[in-house]
Tab-separated table of C-alpha atoms in Angstrom:
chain	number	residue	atom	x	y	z
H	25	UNK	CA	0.000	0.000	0.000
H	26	UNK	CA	1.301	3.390	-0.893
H	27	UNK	CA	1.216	5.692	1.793
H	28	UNK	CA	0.298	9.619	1.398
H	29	UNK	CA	1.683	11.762	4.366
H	30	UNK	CA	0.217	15.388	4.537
H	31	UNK	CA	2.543	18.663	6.004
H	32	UNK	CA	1.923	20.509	7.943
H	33	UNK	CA	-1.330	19.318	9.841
H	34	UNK	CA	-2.368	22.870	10.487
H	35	UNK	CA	-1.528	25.617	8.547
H	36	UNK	CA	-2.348	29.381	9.988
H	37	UNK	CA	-2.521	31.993	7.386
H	38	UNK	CA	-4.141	35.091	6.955
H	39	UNK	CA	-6.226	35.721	4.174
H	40	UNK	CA	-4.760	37.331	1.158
H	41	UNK	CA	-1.554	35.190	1.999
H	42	UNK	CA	-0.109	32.668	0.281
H	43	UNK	CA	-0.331	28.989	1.262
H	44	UNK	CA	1.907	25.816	0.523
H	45	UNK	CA	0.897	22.670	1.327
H	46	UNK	CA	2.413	19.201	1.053
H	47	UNK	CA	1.873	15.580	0.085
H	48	UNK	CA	4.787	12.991	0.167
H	49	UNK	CA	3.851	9.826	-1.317
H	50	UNK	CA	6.066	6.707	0.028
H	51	UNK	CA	7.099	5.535	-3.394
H	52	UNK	CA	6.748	7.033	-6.259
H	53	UNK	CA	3.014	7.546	-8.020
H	54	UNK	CA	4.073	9.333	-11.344
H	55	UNK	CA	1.772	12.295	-11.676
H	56	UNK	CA	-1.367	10.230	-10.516
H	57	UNK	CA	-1.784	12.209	-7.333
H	58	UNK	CA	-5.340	14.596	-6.856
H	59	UNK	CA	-6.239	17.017	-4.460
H	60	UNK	CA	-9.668	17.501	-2.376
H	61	UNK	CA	-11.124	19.842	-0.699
H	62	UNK	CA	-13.519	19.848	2.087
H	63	UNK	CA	-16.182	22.191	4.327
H	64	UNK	CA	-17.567	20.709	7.314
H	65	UNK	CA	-20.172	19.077	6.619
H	66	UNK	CA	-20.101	18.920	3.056
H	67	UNK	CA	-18.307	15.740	0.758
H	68	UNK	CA	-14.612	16.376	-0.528
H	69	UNK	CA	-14.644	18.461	-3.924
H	70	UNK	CA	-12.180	17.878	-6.331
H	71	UNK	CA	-9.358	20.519	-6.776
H	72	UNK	CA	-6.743	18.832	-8.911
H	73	UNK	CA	-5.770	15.822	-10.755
H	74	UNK	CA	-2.763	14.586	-12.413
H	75	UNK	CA	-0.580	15.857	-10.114
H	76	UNK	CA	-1.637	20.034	-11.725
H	77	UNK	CA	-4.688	20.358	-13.846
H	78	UNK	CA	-7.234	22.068	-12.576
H	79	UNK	CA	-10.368	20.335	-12.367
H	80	UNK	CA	-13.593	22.168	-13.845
H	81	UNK	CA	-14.856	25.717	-11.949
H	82	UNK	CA	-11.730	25.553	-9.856
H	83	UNK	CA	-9.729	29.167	-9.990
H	84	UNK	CA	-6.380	29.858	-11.045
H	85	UNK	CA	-5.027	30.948	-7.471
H	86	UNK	CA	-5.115	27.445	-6.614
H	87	UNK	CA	-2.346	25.604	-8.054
H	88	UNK	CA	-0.560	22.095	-8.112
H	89	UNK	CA	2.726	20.812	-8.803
H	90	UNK	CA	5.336	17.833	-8.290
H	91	UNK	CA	5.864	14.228	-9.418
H	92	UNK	CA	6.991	11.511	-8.435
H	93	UNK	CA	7.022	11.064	-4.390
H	94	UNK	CA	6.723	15.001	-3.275
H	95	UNK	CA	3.775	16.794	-4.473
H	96	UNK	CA	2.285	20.691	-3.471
H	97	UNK	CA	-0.711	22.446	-3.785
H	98	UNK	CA	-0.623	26.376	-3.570
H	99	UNK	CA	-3.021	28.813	-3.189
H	100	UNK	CA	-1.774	32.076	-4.127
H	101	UNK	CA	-3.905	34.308	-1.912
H	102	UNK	CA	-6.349	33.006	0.237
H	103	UNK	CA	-9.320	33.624	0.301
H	104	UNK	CA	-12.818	33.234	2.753
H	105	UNK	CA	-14.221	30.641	1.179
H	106	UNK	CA	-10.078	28.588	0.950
H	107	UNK	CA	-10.119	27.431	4.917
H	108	UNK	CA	-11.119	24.058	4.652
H	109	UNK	CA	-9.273	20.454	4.992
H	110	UNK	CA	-7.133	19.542	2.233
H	111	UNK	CA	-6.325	15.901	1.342
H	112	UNK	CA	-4.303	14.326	-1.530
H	113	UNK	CA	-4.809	10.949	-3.204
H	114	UNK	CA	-2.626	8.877	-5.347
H	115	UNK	CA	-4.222	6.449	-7.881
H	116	UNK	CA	-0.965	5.050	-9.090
H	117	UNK	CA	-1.878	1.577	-7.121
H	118	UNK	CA	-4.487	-0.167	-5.485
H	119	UNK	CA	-5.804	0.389	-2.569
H	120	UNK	CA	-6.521	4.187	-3.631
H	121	UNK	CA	-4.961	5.883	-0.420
H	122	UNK	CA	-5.109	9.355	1.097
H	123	UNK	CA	-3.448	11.543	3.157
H	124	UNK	CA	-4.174	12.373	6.225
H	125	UNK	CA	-5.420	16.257	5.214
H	126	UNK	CA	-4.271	19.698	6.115
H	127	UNK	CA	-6.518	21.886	7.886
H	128	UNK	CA	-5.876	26.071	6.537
H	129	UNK	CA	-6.887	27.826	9.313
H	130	UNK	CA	-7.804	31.401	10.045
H	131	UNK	CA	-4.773	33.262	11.566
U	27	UNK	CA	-25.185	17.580	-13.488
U	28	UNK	CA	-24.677	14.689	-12.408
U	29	UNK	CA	-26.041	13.897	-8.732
U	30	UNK	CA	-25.169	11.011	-6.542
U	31	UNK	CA	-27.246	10.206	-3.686
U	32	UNK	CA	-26.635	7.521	-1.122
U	33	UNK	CA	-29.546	6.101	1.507
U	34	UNK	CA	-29.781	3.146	3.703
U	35	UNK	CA	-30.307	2.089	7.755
U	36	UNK	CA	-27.827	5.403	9.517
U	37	UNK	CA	-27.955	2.598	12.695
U	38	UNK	CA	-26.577	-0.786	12.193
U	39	UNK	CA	-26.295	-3.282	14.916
U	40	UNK	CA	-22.998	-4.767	15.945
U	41	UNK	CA	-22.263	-7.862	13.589
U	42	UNK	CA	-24.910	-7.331	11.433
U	43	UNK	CA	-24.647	-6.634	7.608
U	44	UNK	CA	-24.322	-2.653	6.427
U	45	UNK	CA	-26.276	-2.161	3.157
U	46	UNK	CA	-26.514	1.130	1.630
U	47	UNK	CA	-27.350	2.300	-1.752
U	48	UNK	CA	-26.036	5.126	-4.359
U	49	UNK	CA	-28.379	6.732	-6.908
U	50	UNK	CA	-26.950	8.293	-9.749
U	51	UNK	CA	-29.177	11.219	-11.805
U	52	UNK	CA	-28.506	13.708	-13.996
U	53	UNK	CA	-26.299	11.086	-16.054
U	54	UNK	CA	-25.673	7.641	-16.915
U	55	UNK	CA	-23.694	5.282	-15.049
U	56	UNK	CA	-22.061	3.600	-17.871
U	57	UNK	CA	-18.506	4.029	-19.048
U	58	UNK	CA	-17.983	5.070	-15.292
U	59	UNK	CA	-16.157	3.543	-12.159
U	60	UNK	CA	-18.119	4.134	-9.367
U	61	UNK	CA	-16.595	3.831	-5.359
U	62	UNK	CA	-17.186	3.255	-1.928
U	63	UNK	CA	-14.974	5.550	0.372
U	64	UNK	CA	-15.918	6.351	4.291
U	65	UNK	CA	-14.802	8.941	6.797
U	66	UNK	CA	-15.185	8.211	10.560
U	67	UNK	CA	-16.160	11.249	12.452
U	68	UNK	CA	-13.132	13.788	12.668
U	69	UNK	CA	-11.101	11.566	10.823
U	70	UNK	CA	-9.627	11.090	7.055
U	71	UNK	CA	-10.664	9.321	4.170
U	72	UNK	CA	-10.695	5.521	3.330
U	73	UNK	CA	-11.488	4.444	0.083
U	74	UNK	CA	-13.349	0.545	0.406
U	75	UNK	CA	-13.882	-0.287	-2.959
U	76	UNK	CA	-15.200	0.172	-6.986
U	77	UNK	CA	-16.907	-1.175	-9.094
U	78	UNK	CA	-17.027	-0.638	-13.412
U	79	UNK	CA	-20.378	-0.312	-14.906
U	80	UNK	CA	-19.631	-3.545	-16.427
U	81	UNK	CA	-19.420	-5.264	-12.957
U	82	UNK	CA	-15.597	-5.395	-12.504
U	83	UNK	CA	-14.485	-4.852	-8.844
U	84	UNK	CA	-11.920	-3.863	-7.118
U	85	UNK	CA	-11.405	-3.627	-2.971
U	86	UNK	CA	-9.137	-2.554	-0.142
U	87	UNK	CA	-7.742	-5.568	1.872
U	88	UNK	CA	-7.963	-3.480	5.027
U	89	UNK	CA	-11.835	-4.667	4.665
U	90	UNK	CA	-10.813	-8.110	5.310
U	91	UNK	CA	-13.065	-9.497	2.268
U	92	UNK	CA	-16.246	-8.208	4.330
U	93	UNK	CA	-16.953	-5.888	1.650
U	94	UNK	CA	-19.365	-6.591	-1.623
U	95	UNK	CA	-20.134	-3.407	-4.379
U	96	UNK	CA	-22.740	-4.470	-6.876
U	97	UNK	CA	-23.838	-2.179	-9.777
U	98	UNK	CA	-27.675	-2.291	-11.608
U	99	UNK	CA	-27.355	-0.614	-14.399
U	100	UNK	CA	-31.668	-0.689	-15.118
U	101	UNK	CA	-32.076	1.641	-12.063
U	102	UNK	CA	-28.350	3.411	-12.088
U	103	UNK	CA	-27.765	2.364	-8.535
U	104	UNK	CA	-25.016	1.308	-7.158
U	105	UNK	CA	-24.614	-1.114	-3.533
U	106	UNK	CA	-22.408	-1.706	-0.769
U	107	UNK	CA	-22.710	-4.177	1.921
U	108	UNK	CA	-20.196	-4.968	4.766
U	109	UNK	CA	-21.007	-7.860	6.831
U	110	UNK	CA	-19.877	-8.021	10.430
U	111	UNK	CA	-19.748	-4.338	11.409
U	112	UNK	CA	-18.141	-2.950	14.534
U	113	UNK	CA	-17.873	0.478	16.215
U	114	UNK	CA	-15.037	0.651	13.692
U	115	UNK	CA	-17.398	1.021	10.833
U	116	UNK	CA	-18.439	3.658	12.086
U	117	UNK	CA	-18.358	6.410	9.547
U	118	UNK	CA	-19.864	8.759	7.220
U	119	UNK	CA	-19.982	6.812	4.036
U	120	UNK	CA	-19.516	8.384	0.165
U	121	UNK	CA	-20.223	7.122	-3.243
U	122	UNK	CA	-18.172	8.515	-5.701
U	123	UNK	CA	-17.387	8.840	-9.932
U	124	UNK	CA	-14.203	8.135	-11.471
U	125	UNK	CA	-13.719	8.283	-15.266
U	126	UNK	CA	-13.334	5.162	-17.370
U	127	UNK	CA	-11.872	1.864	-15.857
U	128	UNK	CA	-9.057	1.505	-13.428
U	129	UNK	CA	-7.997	3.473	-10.398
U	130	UNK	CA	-8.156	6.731	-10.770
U	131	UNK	CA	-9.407	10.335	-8.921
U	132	UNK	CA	-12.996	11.472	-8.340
U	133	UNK	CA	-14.971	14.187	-10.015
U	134	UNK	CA	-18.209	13.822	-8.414
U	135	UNK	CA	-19.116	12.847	-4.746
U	136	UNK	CA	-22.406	12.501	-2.738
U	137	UNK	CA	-23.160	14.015	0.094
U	138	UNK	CA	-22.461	11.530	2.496
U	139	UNK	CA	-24.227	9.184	4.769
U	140	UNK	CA	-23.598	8.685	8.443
U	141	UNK	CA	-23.909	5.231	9.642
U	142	UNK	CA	-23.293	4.525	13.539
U	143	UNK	CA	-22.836	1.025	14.276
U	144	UNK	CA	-23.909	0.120	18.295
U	145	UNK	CA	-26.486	-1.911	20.447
């Protein structure tokens, strides 16, 4: 099983900022690596796939980039509606894993 | 736009069989790969299992075989059931699309049903 390990847990940012997060897969996955978004209370959304495309309705400040085993999604300036939990998935291999998320806090 | 809905029991007994159902409107569920993934409370996501419109499956062998996803194509529904719950199942459970045949990511996601399993 491929494991996905998220940095940092918690990231505390103030809107407008810019925010980096990680995803480390523990061998490589190519560029088969998405990225999810999710509200409380509401299903994960779909941010990114293939490691950088954008997936449909999703705006430009939110970016994606790496291959590989170390992968990052950027948001260029945060904004309300941004603080949420972040996860990544790989879908090089079976069993489809995830990381364990990134909350983007207020600061 | 497509909509997935899931429904079934929210309270299963301990040992008992979990059997919950995802409706698919707005779209056909053929040429699709549709999944099982669950999220106990506070926690991250697990995916269980797909299945291809054609009836191909795939599932995680963390669910110790007690997993079965079955597709019917006539009523573009797709089922779960996982026999011998615990408090371990315990989890809001998603159906979810993936493109085409294989693994892959997914592009559209119910909302989510929370089943407790207890006594």
């Amino acid at each position: 099983e491929i494991v996905m390990t998220q940095s940092p847990a918690t990231l505390s940012v103030s809107p407008g900022e810019r925010a980096t997060l990680s995803c480390r897969a523990s061998q490589s996955v190519s560029s088969n690596l998405a990225w999810y978004q999710q509200k409380p209370g509401q299903a994960p959304r779909l941010l990114i796939y293939g490691a950088f495309t954008r997936a449909t309705g999703i705006p430009a400040r939110i970016s994606g980039s790496g291959s590989g085993t170390e992968f990052t999604l950027t948001i260029s300036s945060l904004q309300s509606e941004d603080f949420a939990v972040y996860y990544c998935q790989q879908y090089e291999n079976w069993p489809l894993t995830f990381g364990g998320g990134t909350k983007v806090e207020i600061k | 736009q497509v909509q997935l809905q899931e429904s079934g029991p929210g309270l299963v007994k301990p040992s008992e069989t979990l059997s919950l159902t995802c409706t698919v409107s707005g779209g056909s569920i053929s040429s699709y790969t549709w999944s099982w993934i669950r999220q106990p409370p506070g926690k991250g996501l697990e995916w269980i299992g797909n299945i291809y419109y054609s009836g191909s499956t795939s599932y995680n062998s963390s669910l110790k075989s007690r997993g079965t996803i079955s597709v019917d194509t006539s009523r573009n529904q797709v089922s779960l059931k996982l026999s011998s719950v615990t408090a371990a199942d315990t989890a809001v459970y998603y159906c979810a699309r993936s493109v085409g045949y294989g693994s892959s990511y997914f592009d559209y996601w119910g909302q989510g049903t929370l089943v407790t399993v207890s006594s």
